[in-house]
Amino acid sequence: MKLDVVSLFPAFVEQVVKVGIPRKAVESGALQFHARDLRNYSDGADRRVDDRSYGGGPGMVMEPGPLADAIAAAKTAIGVEAKVIALSPQGLPMTQALVEQLAAEPALVLICGRYEGLDERVTPLIDFEVSLGDFVLSGGELAAMVLVDAMARLLPGVLGHEGSAEADSFSTGLLDHPHYTRPPLWRDAPVPDVLLSGDHAKIARWRRKQALGATFLKRPDLLEKLQISRTDAELLREFLSEHSGEKN
Ligand code: 9D3
């Protein structure tokens, strides 16, 4: 996939592909990434890309001209049909389903807003807006970096089986089960016997039960969206009877 990110802080946005899985995605060729400096598309010698808001009020607005030119340059550089996505507080909430849909695109142009937002007249250039959620950031850069990270791990060949996407929380619709590693006894806390048993069917059943229980306790909203099977309902009953009287 090809990504071009338009921002006033391209050196910041670039950091997302300097580490971890997004870096691997670039190194393997699964991801072609470019951070584009919006200031290079300023129409003044001052490199300004914002101006005061018509109608008054505090805060600056991003001018349409530099944004339009930067988007056009990004599309030319990409060379194939690319969707344009603005990261904005007004956008669709970012979910795994949306990330999966976007990761399947051949190319995307991501627009990071600053100040109060973009001049409304650039909306015809934008396919849709994406938000990280209902809290206030100082700009779109971190949201773009989150989206890049979440997409990179879904690109073909990027993850080995250590993260096969279908085992992911939110792909199953449940929270993850607990994990344990050595030592088998640590500060009086043992690893559950079942995990040392070598009985893979029993382990899978235990993990499913823990995932259902954790989701019930911490994210009941996720459970309500799911069609609970009879075996899952039984596993959840077991979990609750085994955990009655616990704080968490
Ligand atoms: C005075 C009105 N502002 C505060 C509510 C509006 C406002 C404009 C621009 C608030 C935040 C921003 C900058 N935020 C983003 O660009 C942004 C964002 C966010 O703030 N929260 C969640 N997701 C995103 S994606 C981009």
mmCIF file of C-alpha atoms and ligand atoms in Angstrom:
data_model
loop_
_atom_site.group_PDB
_atom_site.id
_atom_site.type_symbol
_atom_site.label_atom_id
_atom_site.label_comp_id
_atom_site.label_asym_id
_atom_site.label_seq_id
_atom_site.Cartn_x
_atom_site.Cartn_y
_atom_site.Cartn_z
ATOM 1 C CA MET A 1 0.000 0.000 0.000
ATOM 2 C CA LYS A 2 1.105 3.561 -0.707
ATOM 3 C CA LEU A 3 0.604 6.266 1.925
ATOM 4 C CA ASP A 4 1.196 9.998 1.638
ATOM 5 C CA VAL A 5 0.625 12.037 4.801
ATOM 6 C CA VAL A 6 0.171 15.815 4.515
ATOM 7 C CA SER A 7 1.142 17.683 7.703
ATOM 8 C CA LEU A 8 2.781 20.757 9.183
ATOM 9 C CA PHE A 9 4.946 18.349 11.213
ATOM 10 C CA PRO A 10 6.240 15.803 8.670
ATOM 11 C CA ALA A 11 9.297 14.919 10.798
ATOM 12 C CA PHE A 12 6.950 13.964 13.636
ATOM 13 C CA VAL A 13 4.637 11.878 11.429
ATOM 14 C CA GLU A 14 7.688 10.099 9.930
ATOM 15 C CA GLN A 15 8.499 8.650 13.384
ATOM 16 C CA VAL A 16 5.694 6.090 13.050
ATOM 17 C CA VAL A 17 7.673 4.171 10.413
ATOM 18 C CA LYS A 18 10.985 4.347 12.320
ATOM 19 C CA VAL A 19 10.100 1.573 14.803
ATOM 20 C CA GLY A 20 8.366 -1.759 15.171
ATOM 21 C CA ILE A 21 5.858 -3.220 12.753
ATOM 22 C CA PRO A 22 5.339 -0.094 10.594
ATOM 23 C CA ARG A 23 9.123 -0.004 10.071
ATOM 24 C CA LYS A 24 9.072 -3.696 9.085
ATOM 25 C CA ALA A 25 6.208 -2.960 6.699
ATOM 26 C CA VAL A 26 8.308 -0.315 4.941
ATOM 27 C CA GLU A 27 11.451 -2.486 4.918
ATOM 28 C CA SER A 28 9.563 -5.411 3.356
ATOM 29 C CA GLY A 29 8.067 -3.175 0.670
ATOM 30 C CA ALA A 30 4.485 -3.838 1.854
ATOM 31 C CA LEU A 31 4.203 -0.138 2.724
ATOM 32 C CA GLN A 32 5.497 2.864 0.785
ATOM 33 C CA PHE A 33 5.332 5.878 3.066
ATOM 34 C CA HIS A 34 5.882 9.586 2.494
ATOM 35 C CA ALA A 35 5.361 12.500 4.890
ATOM 36 C CA ARG A 36 4.652 15.701 2.957
ATOM 37 C CA ASP A 37 5.305 19.182 4.415
ATOM 38 C CA LEU A 38 2.210 21.326 3.878
ATOM 39 C CA ARG A 39 4.347 24.474 4.217
ATOM 40 C CA ASN A 40 5.978 23.639 0.873
ATOM 41 C CA TYR A 41 2.582 24.458 -0.701
ATOM 42 C CA SER A 42 2.148 27.868 0.927
ATOM 43 C CA ASP A 43 1.439 30.523 -1.716
ATOM 44 C CA GLY A 44 3.343 33.249 0.156
ATOM 45 C CA ALA A 45 7.042 33.740 0.761
ATOM 46 C CA ASP A 46 6.226 33.568 4.485
ATOM 47 C CA ARG A 47 5.309 29.796 4.267
ATOM 48 C CA ARG A 48 2.064 30.547 6.095
ATOM 49 C CA VAL A 49 -0.768 28.049 5.519
ATOM 50 C CA ASP A 50 -3.364 29.407 7.987
ATOM 51 C CA ASP A 51 -5.400 32.577 8.327
ATOM 52 C CA ARG A 52 -8.051 34.172 10.531
ATOM 53 C CA SER A 53 -11.562 32.777 10.640
ATOM 54 C CA TYR A 54 -14.278 34.650 8.668
ATOM 55 C CA GLY A 55 -16.978 35.548 11.162
ATOM 56 C CA GLY A 56 -14.435 36.059 13.891
ATOM 57 C CA GLY A 57 -13.576 34.104 16.988
ATOM 58 C CA PRO A 58 -10.372 32.660 18.316
ATOM 59 C CA GLY A 59 -8.145 30.290 16.385
ATOM 60 C CA MET A 60 -6.863 30.058 12.868
ATOM 61 C CA VAL A 61 -8.201 28.120 9.860
ATOM 62 C CA MET A 62 -6.110 26.153 7.374
ATOM 63 C CA GLU A 63 -6.225 27.853 3.971
ATOM 64 C CA PRO A 64 -7.712 25.835 1.096
ATOM 65 C CA GLY A 65 -5.012 26.655 -1.505
ATOM 66 C CA PRO A 66 -2.014 24.919 0.106
ATOM 67 C CA LEU A 67 -4.163 21.914 1.058
ATOM 68 C CA ALA A 68 -5.461 21.520 -2.509
ATOM 69 C CA ASP A 69 -1.951 21.783 -3.949
ATOM 70 C CA ALA A 70 -0.498 19.317 -1.424
ATOM 71 C CA ILE A 71 -3.295 16.790 -2.118
ATOM 72 C CA ALA A 72 -2.728 17.137 -5.879
ATOM 73 C CA ALA A 73 1.036 16.622 -5.416
ATOM 74 C CA ALA A 74 0.444 13.575 -3.198
ATOM 75 C CA LYS A 75 -1.887 12.019 -5.801
ATOM 76 C CA THR A 76 0.665 12.645 -8.559
ATOM 77 C CA ALA A 77 3.474 11.121 -6.472
ATOM 78 C CA ILE A 78 1.349 8.047 -5.679
ATOM 79 C CA GLY A 79 0.496 7.525 -9.360
ATOM 80 C CA VAL A 80 -2.567 5.323 -8.718
ATOM 81 C CA GLU A 81 -6.126 6.134 -7.631
ATOM 82 C CA ALA A 82 -5.953 7.158 -3.961
ATOM 83 C CA LYS A 83 -8.665 7.923 -1.419
ATOM 84 C CA VAL A 84 -8.162 11.129 0.582
ATOM 85 C CA ILE A 85 -8.863 10.916 4.311
ATOM 86 C CA ALA A 86 -8.766 13.828 6.735
ATOM 87 C CA LEU A 87 -8.089 13.114 10.398
ATOM 88 C CA SER A 88 -10.626 15.256 12.199
ATOM 89 C CA PRO A 89 -12.704 15.388 15.400
ATOM 90 C CA GLN A 90 -15.791 15.335 13.128
ATOM 91 C CA GLY A 91 -14.798 12.019 11.517
ATOM 92 C CA LEU A 92 -16.050 8.433 11.732
ATOM 93 C CA PRO A 93 -14.693 6.794 14.867
ATOM 94 C CA MET A 94 -11.681 4.599 14.100
ATOM 95 C CA THR A 95 -12.570 0.926 14.596
ATOM 96 C CA GLN A 96 -10.831 -2.290 13.614
ATOM 97 C CA ALA A 97 -13.464 -2.775 10.892
ATOM 98 C CA LEU A 98 -12.612 0.648 9.411
ATOM 99 C CA VAL A 99 -8.861 -0.017 9.718
ATOM 100 C CA GLU A 100 -9.314 -3.352 7.890
ATOM 101 C CA GLN A 101 -11.267 -1.645 5.108
ATOM 102 C CA LEU A 102 -8.657 1.127 4.707
ATOM 103 C CA ALA A 103 -5.697 -1.285 4.867
ATOM 104 C CA ALA A 104 -7.146 -3.010 1.788
ATOM 105 C CA GLU A 105 -6.893 0.202 -0.283
ATOM 106 C CA PRO A 106 -3.977 0.401 -2.756
ATOM 107 C CA ALA A 107 -3.206 4.004 -1.742
ATOM 108 C CA LEU A 108 -4.322 6.684 0.706
ATOM 109 C CA VAL A 109 -3.601 10.373 1.211
ATOM 110 C CA LEU A 110 -3.955 11.353 4.881
ATOM 111 C CA ILE A 111 -4.546 15.000 5.798
ATOM 112 C CA CYS A 112 -3.552 16.142 9.299
ATOM 113 C CA GLY A 113 -5.347 19.260 10.483
ATOM 114 C CA ARG A 114 -4.007 21.818 12.951
ATOM 115 C CA TYR A 115 -5.571 24.958 14.421
ATOM 116 C CA GLU A 116 -9.398 25.007 14.333
ATOM 117 C CA GLY A 117 -9.561 22.899 11.197
ATOM 118 C CA LEU A 118 -9.656 23.035 7.399
ATOM 119 C CA ASP A 119 -11.468 25.635 5.297
ATOM 120 C CA GLU A 120 -14.841 24.000 4.539
ATOM 121 C CA ARG A 121 -14.312 24.452 0.777
ATOM 122 C CA VAL A 122 -11.726 21.626 0.631
ATOM 123 C CA THR A 123 -14.415 19.029 1.500
ATOM 124 C CA PRO A 124 -14.972 18.097 -2.192
ATOM 125 C CA LEU A 125 -11.312 16.964 -2.243
ATOM 126 C CA ILE A 126 -11.804 14.670 0.763
ATOM 127 C CA ASP A 127 -13.466 11.239 0.601
ATOM 128 C CA PHE A 128 -14.153 11.025 4.326
ATOM 129 C CA GLU A 129 -12.985 12.028 7.773
ATOM 130 C CA VAL A 130 -11.719 9.749 10.549
ATOM 131 C CA SER A 131 -11.573 10.518 14.272
ATOM 132 C CA LEU A 132 -9.729 8.704 17.043
ATOM 133 C CA GLY A 133 -12.616 9.236 19.469
ATOM 134 C CA ASP A 134 -14.361 11.801 21.590
ATOM 135 C CA PHE A 135 -11.463 13.663 23.170
ATOM 136 C CA VAL A 136 -9.494 16.704 22.046
ATOM 137 C CA LEU A 137 -6.068 16.409 20.392
ATOM 138 C CA SER A 138 -4.008 19.380 19.269
ATOM 139 C CA GLY A 139 -3.897 18.121 15.678
ATOM 140 C CA GLY A 140 -4.405 15.182 13.338
ATOM 141 C CA GLU A 141 -0.829 13.875 13.348
ATOM 142 C CA LEU A 142 -1.155 11.397 16.214
ATOM 143 C CA ALA A 143 -4.433 10.125 14.763
ATOM 144 C CA ALA A 144 -2.751 9.589 11.359
ATOM 145 C CA MET A 145 0.120 7.759 13.071
ATOM 146 C CA VAL A 146 -2.339 5.533 14.948
ATOM 147 C CA LEU A 147 -4.082 4.694 11.673
ATOM 148 C CA VAL A 148 -0.747 3.947 9.942
ATOM 149 C CA ASP A 149 0.293 1.655 12.814
ATOM 150 C CA ALA A 150 -3.034 -0.188 12.822
ATOM 151 C CA MET A 151 -3.005 -0.657 9.009
ATOM 152 C CA ALA A 152 0.683 -1.660 8.760
ATOM 153 C CA ARG A 153 0.190 -4.826 10.815
ATOM 154 C CA LEU A 154 -2.621 -5.942 8.471
ATOM 155 C CA LEU A 155 -0.604 -5.625 5.249
ATOM 156 C CA PRO A 156 0.228 -8.924 3.501
ATOM 157 C CA GLY A 157 3.421 -10.556 4.824
ATOM 158 C CA VAL A 158 4.055 -8.039 7.617
ATOM 159 C CA LEU A 159 3.030 -10.146 10.638
ATOM 160 C CA GLY A 160 4.152 -13.717 11.167
ATOM 161 C CA HIS A 161 1.864 -15.979 13.177
ATOM 162 C CA GLU A 162 2.726 -14.096 16.399
ATOM 163 C CA GLY A 163 -0.181 -11.831 15.526
ATOM 164 C CA SER A 164 -2.424 -13.630 13.082
ATOM 165 C CA ALA A 165 -5.166 -11.086 12.575
ATOM 166 C CA GLU A 166 -8.105 -13.417 13.201
ATOM 167 C CA ALA A 167 -6.944 -14.048 16.801
ATOM 168 C CA ASP A 168 -6.985 -10.314 17.498
ATOM 169 C CA SER A 169 -9.226 -8.824 20.072
ATOM 170 C CA PHE A 170 -11.945 -6.824 18.251
ATOM 171 C CA SER A 171 -11.749 -9.259 15.338
ATOM 172 C CA THR A 172 -13.255 -11.934 17.607
ATOM 173 C CA GLY A 173 -15.353 -9.192 19.212
ATOM 174 C CA LEU A 174 -13.991 -10.169 22.643
ATOM 175 C CA LEU A 175 -11.210 -8.894 24.850
ATOM 176 C CA ASP A 176 -8.113 -11.064 25.011
ATOM 177 C CA HIS A 177 -7.584 -13.838 27.557
ATOM 178 C CA PRO A 178 -4.801 -13.488 30.175
ATOM 179 C CA HIS A 179 -1.219 -14.401 29.237
ATOM 180 C CA TYR A 180 1.516 -15.994 31.341
ATOM 181 C CA THR A 181 5.205 -16.716 30.855
ATOM 182 C CA ARG A 182 7.995 -18.036 33.109
ATOM 183 C CA PRO A 183 8.507 -18.394 35.991
ATOM 184 C CA PRO A 184 5.682 -20.834 36.813
ATOM 185 C CA LEU A 185 5.504 -19.405 40.354
ATOM 186 C CA TRP A 186 6.143 -15.668 40.877
ATOM 187 C CA ARG A 187 5.537 -13.779 44.154
ATOM 188 C CA ASP A 188 3.233 -16.568 45.346
ATOM 189 C CA ALA A 189 1.202 -16.327 42.108
ATOM 190 C CA PRO A 190 1.147 -19.566 40.087
ATOM 191 C CA VAL A 191 0.484 -19.958 36.385
ATOM 192 C CA PRO A 192 -2.924 -21.695 36.050
ATOM 193 C CA ASP A 193 -2.361 -25.499 35.906
ATOM 194 C CA VAL A 194 -4.366 -25.870 32.713
ATOM 195 C CA LEU A 195 -1.761 -23.836 30.784
ATOM 196 C CA LEU A 196 0.961 -26.301 31.844
ATOM 197 C CA SER A 197 -1.170 -29.371 31.057
ATOM 198 C CA GLY A 198 -0.360 -29.632 27.352
ATOM 199 C CA ASP A 199 -4.055 -30.353 26.701
ATOM 200 C CA HIS A 200 -4.684 -27.947 23.827
ATOM 201 C CA ALA A 201 -8.462 -28.408 23.736
ATOM 202 C CA LYS A 202 -8.676 -27.691 27.456
ATOM 203 C CA ILE A 203 -6.399 -24.660 27.055
ATOM 204 C CA ALA A 204 -8.536 -23.274 24.214
ATOM 205 C CA ARG A 205 -11.682 -23.733 26.328
ATOM 206 C CA TRP A 206 -10.050 -22.009 29.337
ATOM 207 C CA ARG A 207 -8.903 -19.080 27.169
ATOM 208 C CA ARG A 208 -12.353 -18.676 25.617
ATOM 209 C CA LYS A 209 -13.878 -18.686 29.102
ATOM 210 C CA GLN A 210 -11.414 -16.039 30.341
ATOM 211 C CA ALA A 211 -12.007 -13.886 27.236
ATOM 212 C CA LEU A 212 -15.771 -14.051 27.753
ATOM 213 C CA GLY A 213 -15.388 -13.260 31.470
ATOM 214 C CA ALA A 214 -13.022 -10.329 30.933
ATOM 215 C CA THR A 215 -15.329 -8.897 28.268
ATOM 216 C CA PHE A 216 -18.375 -9.281 30.539
ATOM 217 C CA LEU A 217 -16.625 -7.493 33.414
ATOM 218 C CA LYS A 218 -14.694 -4.779 31.545
ATOM 219 C CA ARG A 219 -16.569 -4.199 28.256
ATOM 220 C CA PRO A 220 -20.172 -5.417 28.529
ATOM 221 C CA ASP A 221 -20.963 -3.189 25.526
ATOM 222 C CA LEU A 222 -18.865 -5.513 23.311
ATOM 223 C CA LEU A 223 -20.676 -8.603 24.586
ATOM 224 C CA GLU A 224 -24.081 -7.082 23.869
ATOM 225 C CA LYS A 225 -23.144 -6.669 20.181
ATOM 226 C CA LEU A 226 -22.281 -10.396 19.938
ATOM 227 C CA GLN A 227 -24.510 -13.372 19.207
ATOM 228 C CA ILE A 228 -23.550 -15.550 22.202
ATOM 229 C CA SER A 229 -23.619 -19.279 21.420
ATOM 230 C CA ARG A 230 -24.916 -21.804 23.952
ATOM 231 C CA THR A 231 -21.389 -23.064 24.693
ATOM 232 C CA ASP A 232 -20.178 -19.485 25.224
ATOM 233 C CA ALA A 233 -23.111 -18.805 27.568
ATOM 234 C CA GLU A 234 -22.144 -21.926 29.537
ATOM 235 C CA LEU A 235 -18.472 -20.873 29.657
ATOM 236 C CA LEU A 236 -19.471 -17.416 30.892
ATOM 237 C CA ARG A 237 -21.684 -18.965 33.624
ATOM 238 C CA GLU A 238 -18.702 -21.093 34.679
ATOM 239 C CA PHE A 239 -16.440 -18.039 34.756
ATOM 240 C CA LEU A 240 -18.883 -16.061 36.876
ATOM 241 C CA SER A 241 -19.385 -18.864 39.404
ATOM 242 C CA GLU A 242 -15.599 -19.301 39.654
ATOM 243 C CA HIS A 243 -15.114 -15.540 40.137
ATOM 244 C CA SER A 244 -18.063 -14.619 42.372
ATOM 245 C CA GLY A 245 -16.916 -12.393 45.190
ATOM 246 C CA GLU A 246 -13.831 -11.064 43.371
ATOM 247 C CA LYS A 247 -13.061 -7.402 42.877
ATOM 248 C CA ASN A 248 -11.656 -7.813 39.374
HETATM 249 C C1 9D3 B 1 -12.760 25.072 19.857
HETATM 250 C C2 9D3 B 1 -13.171 23.883 19.073
HETATM 251 N N1 9D3 B 1 -12.089 22.895 19.049
HETATM 252 C C3 9D3 B 1 -12.121 22.127 20.291
HETATM 253 C C4 9D3 B 1 -13.259 21.164 20.470
HETATM 254 C C5 9D3 B 1 -12.258 22.084 17.880
HETATM 255 C C6 9D3 B 1 -11.047 21.325 17.553
HETATM 256 C C7 9D3 B 1 -10.347 21.591 16.399
HETATM 257 C C8 9D3 B 1 -9.221 20.860 16.075
HETATM 258 C C9 9D3 B 1 -10.594 20.290 18.364
HETATM 259 C C10 9D3 B 1 -9.460 19.562 18.042
HETATM 260 C C11 9D3 B 1 -8.775 19.868 16.913
HETATM 261 C C12 9D3 B 1 -7.587 19.079 16.554
HETATM 262 N N2 9D3 B 1 -7.896 17.646 16.518
HETATM 263 C C13 9D3 B 1 -7.690 16.878 15.459
HETATM 264 O O1 9D3 B 1 -7.192 17.349 14.467
HETATM 265 C C14 9D3 B 1 -8.082 15.498 15.508
HETATM 266 C C15 9D3 B 1 -8.715 14.725 16.527
HETATM 267 C C16 9D3 B 1 -9.154 15.040 17.850
HETATM 268 O O2 9D3 B 1 -9.011 16.151 18.364
HETATM 269 N N3 9D3 B 1 -9.732 14.058 18.579
HETATM 270 C C17 9D3 B 1 -9.904 12.804 18.115
HETATM 271 N N4 9D3 B 1 -9.533 12.467 16.883
HETATM 272 C C18 9D3 B 1 -8.958 13.423 16.114
HETATM 273 S S1 9D3 B 1 -8.431 13.187 14.559
HETATM 274 C C19 9D3 B 1 -7.879 14.722 14.393
#
